[in-house]
Coordinates of N, CA, C and O in Angstrom, one line a residue:
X1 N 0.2 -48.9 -5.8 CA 1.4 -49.0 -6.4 C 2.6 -49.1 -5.4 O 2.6 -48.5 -4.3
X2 N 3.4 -49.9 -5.8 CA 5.0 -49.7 -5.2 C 5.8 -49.2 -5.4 O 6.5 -49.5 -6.4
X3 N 6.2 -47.9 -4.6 CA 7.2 -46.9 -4.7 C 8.5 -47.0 -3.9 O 8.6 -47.2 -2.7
X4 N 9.7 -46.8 -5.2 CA 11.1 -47.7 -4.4 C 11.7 -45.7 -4.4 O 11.7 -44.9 -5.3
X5 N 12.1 -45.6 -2.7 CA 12.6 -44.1 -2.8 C 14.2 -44.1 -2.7 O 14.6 -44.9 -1.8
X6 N 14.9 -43.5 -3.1 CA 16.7 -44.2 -2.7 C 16.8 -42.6 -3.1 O 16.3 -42.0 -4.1
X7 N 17.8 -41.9 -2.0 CA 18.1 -40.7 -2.1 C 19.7 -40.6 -1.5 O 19.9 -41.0 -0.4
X8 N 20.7 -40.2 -2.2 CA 22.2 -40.0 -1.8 C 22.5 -39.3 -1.1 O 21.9 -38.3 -1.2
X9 N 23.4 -39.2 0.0 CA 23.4 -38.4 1.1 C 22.9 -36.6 1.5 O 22.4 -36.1 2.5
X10 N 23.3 -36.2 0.0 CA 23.8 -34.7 -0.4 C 22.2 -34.4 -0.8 O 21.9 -33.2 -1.0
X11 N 21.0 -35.6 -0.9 CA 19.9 -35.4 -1.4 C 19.1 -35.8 -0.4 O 18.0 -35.4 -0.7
X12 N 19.1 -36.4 0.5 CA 18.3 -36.8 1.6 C 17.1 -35.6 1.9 O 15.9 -35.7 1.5
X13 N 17.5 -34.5 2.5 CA 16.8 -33.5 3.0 C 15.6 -33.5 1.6 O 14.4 -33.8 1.8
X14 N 16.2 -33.2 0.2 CA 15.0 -32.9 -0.8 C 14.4 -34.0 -0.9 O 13.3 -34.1 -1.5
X15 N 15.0 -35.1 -0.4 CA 13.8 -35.9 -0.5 C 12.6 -35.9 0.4 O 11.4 -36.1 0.0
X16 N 13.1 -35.7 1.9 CA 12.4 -35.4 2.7 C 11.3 -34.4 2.3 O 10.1 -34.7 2.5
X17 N 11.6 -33.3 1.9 CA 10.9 -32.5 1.3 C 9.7 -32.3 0.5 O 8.7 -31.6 0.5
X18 N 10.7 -33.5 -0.5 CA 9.4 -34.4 -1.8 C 8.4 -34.9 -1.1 O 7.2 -34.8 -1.6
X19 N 8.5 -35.7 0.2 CA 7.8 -36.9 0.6 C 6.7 -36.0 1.6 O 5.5 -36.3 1.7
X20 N 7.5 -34.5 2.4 CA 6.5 -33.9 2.7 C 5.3 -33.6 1.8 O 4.1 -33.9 2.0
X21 N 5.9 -32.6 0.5 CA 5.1 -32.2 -0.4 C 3.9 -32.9 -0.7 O 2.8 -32.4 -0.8
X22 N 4.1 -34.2 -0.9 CA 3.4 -35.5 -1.7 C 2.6 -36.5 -0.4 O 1.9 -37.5 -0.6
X23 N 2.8 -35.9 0.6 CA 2.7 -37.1 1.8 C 1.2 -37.2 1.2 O 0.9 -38.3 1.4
X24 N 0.2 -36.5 0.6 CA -1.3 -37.2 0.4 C -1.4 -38.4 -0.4 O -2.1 -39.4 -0.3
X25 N -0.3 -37.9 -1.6 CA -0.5 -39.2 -2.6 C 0.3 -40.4 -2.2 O -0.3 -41.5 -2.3
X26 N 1.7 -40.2 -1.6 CA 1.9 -41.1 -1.9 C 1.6 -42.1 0.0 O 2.3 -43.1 0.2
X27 N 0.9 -41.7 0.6 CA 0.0 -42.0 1.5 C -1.1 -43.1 1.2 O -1.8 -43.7 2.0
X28 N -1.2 -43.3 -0.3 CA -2.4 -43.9 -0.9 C -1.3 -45.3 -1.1 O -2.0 -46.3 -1.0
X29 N -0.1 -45.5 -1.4 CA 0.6 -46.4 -2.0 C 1.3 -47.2 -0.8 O 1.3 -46.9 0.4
X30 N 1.9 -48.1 -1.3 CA 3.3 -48.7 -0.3 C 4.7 -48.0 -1.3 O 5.1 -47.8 -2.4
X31 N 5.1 -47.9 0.0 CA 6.6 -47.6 -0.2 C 7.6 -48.4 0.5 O 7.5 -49.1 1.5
X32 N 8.6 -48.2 -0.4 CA 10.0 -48.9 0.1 C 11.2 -48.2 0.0 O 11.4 -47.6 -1.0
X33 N 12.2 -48.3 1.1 CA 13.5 -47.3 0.7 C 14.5 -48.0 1.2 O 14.5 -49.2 1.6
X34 N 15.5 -47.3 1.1 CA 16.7 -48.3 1.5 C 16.4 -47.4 3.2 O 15.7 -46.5 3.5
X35 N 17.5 -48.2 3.8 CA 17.4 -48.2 5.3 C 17.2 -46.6 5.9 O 16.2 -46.2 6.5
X36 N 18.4 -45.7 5.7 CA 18.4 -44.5 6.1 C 17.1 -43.4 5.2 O 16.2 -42.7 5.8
X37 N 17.4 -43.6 3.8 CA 16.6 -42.8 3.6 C 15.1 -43.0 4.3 O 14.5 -42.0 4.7
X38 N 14.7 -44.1 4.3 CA 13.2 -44.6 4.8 C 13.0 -44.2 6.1 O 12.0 -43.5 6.4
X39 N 14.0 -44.5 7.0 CA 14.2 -43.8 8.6 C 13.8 -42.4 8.4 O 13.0 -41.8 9.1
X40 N 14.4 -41.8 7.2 CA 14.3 -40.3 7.5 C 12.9 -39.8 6.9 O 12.5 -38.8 7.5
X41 N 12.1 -40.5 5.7 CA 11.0 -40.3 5.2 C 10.0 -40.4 6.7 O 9.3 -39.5 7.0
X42 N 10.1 -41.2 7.3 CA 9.2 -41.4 8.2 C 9.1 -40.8 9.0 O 8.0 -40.4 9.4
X43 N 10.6 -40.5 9.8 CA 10.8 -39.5 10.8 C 9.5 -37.6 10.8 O 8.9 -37.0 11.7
X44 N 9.8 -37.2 9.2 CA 9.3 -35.8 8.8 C 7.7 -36.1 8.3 O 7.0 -35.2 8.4
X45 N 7.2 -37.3 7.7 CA 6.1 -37.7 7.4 C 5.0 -38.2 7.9 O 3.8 -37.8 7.8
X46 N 5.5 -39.2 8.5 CA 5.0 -40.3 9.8 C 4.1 -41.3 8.3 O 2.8 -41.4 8.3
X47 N 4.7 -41.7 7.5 CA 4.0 -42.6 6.5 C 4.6 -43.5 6.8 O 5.7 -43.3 7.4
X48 N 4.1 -44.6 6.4 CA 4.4 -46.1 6.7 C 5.7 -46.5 5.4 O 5.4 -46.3 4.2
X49 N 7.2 -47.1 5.6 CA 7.8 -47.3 4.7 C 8.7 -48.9 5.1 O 9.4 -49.3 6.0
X50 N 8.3 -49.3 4.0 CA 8.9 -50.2 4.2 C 10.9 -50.4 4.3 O 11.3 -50.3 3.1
X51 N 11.7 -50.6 5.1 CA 13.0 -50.1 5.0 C 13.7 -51.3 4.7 O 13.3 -52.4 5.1
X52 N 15.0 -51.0 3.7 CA 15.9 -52.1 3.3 C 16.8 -51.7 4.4 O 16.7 -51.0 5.4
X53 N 17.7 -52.4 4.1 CA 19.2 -52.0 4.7 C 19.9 -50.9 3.8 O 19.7 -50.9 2.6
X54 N 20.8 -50.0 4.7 CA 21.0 -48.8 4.4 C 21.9 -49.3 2.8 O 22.4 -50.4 2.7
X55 N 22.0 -48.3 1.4 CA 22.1 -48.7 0.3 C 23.2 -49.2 0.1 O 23.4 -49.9 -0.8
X56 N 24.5 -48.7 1.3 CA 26.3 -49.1 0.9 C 26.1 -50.2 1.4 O 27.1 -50.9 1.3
X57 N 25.3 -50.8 2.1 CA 25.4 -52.2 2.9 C 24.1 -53.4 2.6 O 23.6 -54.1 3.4
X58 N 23.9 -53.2 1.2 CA 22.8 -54.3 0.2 C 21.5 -53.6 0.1 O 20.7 -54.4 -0.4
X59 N 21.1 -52.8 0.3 CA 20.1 -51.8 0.4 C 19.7 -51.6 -1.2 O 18.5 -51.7 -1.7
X60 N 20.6 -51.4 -1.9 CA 20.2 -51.0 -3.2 C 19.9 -52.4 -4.0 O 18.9 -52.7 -4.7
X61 N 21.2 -53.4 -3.4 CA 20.9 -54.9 -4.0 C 19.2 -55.6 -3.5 O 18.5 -56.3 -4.2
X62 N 18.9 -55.3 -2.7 CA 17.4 -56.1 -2.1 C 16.3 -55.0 -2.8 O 15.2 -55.6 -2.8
X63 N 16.0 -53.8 -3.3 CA 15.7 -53.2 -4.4 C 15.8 -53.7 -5.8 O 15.0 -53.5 -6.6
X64 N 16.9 -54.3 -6.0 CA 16.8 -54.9 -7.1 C 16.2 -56.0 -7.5 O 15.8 -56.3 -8.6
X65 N 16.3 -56.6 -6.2 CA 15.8 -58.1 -6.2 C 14.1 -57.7 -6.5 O 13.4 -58.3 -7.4
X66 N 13.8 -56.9 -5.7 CA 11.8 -56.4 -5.8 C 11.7 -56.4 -7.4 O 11.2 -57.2 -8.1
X67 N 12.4 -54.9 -7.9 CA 12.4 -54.9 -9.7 C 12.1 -55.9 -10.7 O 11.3 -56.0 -11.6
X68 N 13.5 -56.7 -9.9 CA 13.4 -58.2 -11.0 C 12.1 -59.3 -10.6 O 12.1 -60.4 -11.3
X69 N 11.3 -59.2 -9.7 CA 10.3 -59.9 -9.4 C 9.3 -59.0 -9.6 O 8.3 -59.3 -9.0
X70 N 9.3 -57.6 -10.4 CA 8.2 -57.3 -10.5 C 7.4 -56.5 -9.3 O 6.2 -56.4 -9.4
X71 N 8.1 -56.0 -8.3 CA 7.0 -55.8 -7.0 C 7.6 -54.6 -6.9 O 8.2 -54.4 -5.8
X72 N 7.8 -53.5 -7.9 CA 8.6 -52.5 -8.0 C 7.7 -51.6 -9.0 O 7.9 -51.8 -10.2
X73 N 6.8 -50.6 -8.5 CA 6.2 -49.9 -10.1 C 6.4 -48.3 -10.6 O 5.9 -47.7 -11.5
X74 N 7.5 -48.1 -9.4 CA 7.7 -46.6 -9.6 C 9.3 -46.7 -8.7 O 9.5 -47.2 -7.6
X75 N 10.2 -46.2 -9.6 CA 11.0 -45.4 -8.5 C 11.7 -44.0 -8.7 O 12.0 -43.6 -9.8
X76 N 11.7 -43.2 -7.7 CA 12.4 -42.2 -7.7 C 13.6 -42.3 -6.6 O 13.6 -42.6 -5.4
X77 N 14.7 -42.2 -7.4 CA 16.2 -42.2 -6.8 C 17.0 -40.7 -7.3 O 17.5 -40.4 -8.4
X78 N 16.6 -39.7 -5.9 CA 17.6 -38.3 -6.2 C 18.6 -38.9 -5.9 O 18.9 -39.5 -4.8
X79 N 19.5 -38.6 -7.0 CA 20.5 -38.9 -7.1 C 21.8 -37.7 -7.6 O 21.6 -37.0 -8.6
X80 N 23.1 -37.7 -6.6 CA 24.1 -36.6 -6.6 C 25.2 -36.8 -8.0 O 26.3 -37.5 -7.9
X81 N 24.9 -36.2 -9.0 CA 26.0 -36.5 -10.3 C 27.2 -35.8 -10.0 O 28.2 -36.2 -10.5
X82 N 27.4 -34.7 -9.1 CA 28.9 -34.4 -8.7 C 29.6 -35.2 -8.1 O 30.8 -35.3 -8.5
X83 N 29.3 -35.8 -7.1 CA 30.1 -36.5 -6.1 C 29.5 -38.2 -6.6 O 28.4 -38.7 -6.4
X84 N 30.3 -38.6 -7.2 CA 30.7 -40.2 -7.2 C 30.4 -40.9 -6.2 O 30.8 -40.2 -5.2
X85 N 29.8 -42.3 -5.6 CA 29.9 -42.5 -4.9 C 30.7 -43.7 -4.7 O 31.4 -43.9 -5.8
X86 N 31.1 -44.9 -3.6 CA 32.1 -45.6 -4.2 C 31.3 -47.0 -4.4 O 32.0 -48.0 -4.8
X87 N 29.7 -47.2 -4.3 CA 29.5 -48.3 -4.7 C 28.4 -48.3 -6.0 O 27.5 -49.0 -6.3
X88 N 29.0 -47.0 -6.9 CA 28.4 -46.7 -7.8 C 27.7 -47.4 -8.9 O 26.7 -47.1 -9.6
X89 N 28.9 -48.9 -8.7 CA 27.8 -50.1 -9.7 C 26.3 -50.4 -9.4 O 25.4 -50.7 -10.2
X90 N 26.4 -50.3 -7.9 CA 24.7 -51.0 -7.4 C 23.7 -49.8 -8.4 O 23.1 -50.3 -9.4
X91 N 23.7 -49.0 -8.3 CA 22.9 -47.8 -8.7 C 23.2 -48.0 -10.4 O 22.3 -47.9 -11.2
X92 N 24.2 -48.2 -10.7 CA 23.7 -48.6 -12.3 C 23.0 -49.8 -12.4 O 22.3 -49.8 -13.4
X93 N 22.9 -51.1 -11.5 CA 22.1 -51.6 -11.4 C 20.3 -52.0 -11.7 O 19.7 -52.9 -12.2
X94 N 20.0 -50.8 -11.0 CA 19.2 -50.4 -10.3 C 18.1 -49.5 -12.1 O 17.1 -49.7 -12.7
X95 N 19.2 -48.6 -12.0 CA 19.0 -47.8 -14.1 C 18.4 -48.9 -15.0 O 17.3 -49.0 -15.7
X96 N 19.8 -49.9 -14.7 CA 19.6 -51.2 -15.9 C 18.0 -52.2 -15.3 O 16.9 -52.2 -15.9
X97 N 18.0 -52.6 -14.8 CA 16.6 -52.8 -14.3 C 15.4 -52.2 -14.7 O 14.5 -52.5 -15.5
X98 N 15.6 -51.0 -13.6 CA 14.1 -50.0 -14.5 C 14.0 -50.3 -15.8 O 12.9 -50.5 -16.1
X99 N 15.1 -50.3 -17.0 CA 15.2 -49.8 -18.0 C 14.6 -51.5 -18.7 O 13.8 -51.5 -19.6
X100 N 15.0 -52.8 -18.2 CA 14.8 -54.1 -18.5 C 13.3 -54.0 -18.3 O 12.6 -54.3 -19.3
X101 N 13.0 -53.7 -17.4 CA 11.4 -54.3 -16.5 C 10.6 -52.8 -16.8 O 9.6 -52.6 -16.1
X102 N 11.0 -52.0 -17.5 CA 10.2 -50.9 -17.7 C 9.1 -50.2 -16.4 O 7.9 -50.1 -16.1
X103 N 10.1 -49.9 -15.9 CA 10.0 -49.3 -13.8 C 10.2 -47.5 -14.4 O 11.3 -47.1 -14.8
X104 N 9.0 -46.8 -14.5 CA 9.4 -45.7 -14.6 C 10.7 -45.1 -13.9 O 11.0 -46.0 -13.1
X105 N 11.2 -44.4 -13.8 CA 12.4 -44.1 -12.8 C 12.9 -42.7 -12.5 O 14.0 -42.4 -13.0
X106 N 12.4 -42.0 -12.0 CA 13.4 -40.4 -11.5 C 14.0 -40.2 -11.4 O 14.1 -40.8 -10.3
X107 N 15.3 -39.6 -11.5 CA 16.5 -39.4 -11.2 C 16.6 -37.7 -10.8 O 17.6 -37.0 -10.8
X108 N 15.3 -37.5 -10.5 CA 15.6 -36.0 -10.2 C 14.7 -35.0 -9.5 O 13.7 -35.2 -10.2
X109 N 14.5 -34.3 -8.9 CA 13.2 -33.7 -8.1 C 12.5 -33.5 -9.1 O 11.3 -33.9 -9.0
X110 N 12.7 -32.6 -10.7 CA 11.3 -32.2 -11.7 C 10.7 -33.8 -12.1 O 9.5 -34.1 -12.0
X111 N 11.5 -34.6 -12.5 CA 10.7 -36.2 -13.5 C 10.3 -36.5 -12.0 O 9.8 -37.6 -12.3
X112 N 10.1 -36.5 -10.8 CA 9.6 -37.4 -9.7 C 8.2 -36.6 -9.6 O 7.1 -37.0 -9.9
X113 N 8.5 -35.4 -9.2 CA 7.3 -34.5 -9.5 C 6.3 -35.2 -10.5 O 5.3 -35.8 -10.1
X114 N 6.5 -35.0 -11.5 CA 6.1 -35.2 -12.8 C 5.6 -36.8 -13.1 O 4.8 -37.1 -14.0
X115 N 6.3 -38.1 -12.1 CA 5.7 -39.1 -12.0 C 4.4 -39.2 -10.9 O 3.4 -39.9 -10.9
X116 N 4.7 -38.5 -10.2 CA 3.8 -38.7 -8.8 C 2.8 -38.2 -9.2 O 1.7 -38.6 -8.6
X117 N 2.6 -37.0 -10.2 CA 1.7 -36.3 -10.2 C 0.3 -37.2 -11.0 O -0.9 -37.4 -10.9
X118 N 1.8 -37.8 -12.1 CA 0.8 -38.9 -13.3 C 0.4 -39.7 -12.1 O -0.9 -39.5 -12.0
X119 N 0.8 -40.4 -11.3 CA 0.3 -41.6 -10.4 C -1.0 -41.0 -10.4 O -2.0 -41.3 -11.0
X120 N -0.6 -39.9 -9.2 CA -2.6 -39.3 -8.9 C -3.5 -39.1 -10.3 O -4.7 -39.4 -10.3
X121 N -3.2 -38.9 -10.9 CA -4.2 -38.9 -12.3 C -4.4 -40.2 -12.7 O -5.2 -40.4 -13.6
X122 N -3.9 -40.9 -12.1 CA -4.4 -42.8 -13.0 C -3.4 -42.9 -14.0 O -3.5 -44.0 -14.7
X123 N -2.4 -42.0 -14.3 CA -1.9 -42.6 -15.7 C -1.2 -43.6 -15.4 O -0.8 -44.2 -16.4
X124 N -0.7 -44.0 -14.4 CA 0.3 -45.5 -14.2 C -0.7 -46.5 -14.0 O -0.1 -47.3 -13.3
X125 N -1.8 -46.8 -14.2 CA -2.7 -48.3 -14.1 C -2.4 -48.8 -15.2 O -3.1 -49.7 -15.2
X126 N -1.6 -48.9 -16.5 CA -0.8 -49.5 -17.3 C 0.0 -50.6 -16.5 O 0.1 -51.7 -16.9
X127 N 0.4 -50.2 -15.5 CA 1.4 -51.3 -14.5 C 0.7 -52.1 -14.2 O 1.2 -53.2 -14.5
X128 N -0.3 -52.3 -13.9 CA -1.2 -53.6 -13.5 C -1.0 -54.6 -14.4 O -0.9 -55.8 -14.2
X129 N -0.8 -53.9 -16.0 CA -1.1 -55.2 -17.0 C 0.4 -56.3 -16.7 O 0.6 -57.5 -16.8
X130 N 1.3 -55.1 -16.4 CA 2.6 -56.1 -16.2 C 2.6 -56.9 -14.6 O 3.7 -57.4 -14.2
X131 N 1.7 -56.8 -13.8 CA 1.8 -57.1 -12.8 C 1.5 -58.9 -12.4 O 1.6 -59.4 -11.3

């Protein structure tokens, strides 16, 4: 599977965190992130990630682009609801997508948990049929 990871500044670290926790499973997949977060997944993991450009500078737009062609079957984006960010459209983007192309989507450390875990059980080989 293809895993798109996009974490907001204030969430970087838990993502890092996630990626430690998970490094078996999602060790088994490809991943993709925008620039920084991926630098930093890799840095604490040492897993192979594919990196966009950092998300305020098209990072989130070349993510979208994978979605809408389908080469996208999971994403988890921690994402910060207090602090606004200022290219806040890309990231509704990104919702509206998942939500078009039916891309499971996390928005939170428990639903990311809770997808990765389905991954390792097989319950996302449904994606194949859309593949």
């Amino acid at each position: 599977m293809n895993i798109g990871l996009i974490a907001h500044d204030s969430k970087k670290k838990l993502m890092q965190n996630f990626c430690i926790a998970y490094r078996g499973i999602l060790n088994k997949n490809q991943l993709f992130a925008t620039g920084t977060t991926g630098r930093l997944v890799e840095e604490v993991t040492n897993l192979s990630v594919h990196k966009f450009l950092a998300g305020h500078l098209g990072g989130e737009q070349q993510l979208c682009s994978q979605i809408e062609h389908n080469q996208i079957d999971l994403v988890i984006f921690l994402r910060d609801p207090l602090n606004p960010q200022t290219h806040e459209p890309d990231f509704n983007n990104i919702f509206s997508l998942c939500d078009m192309y039916n891309i499971p989507l996390a928005t939170n450390l428990a639903t990311g948990e809770l997808l990765i875990k389905s991954l390792d059980r097989g319950d996302m080989e449904w994606r194949e049929i859309y593949q």
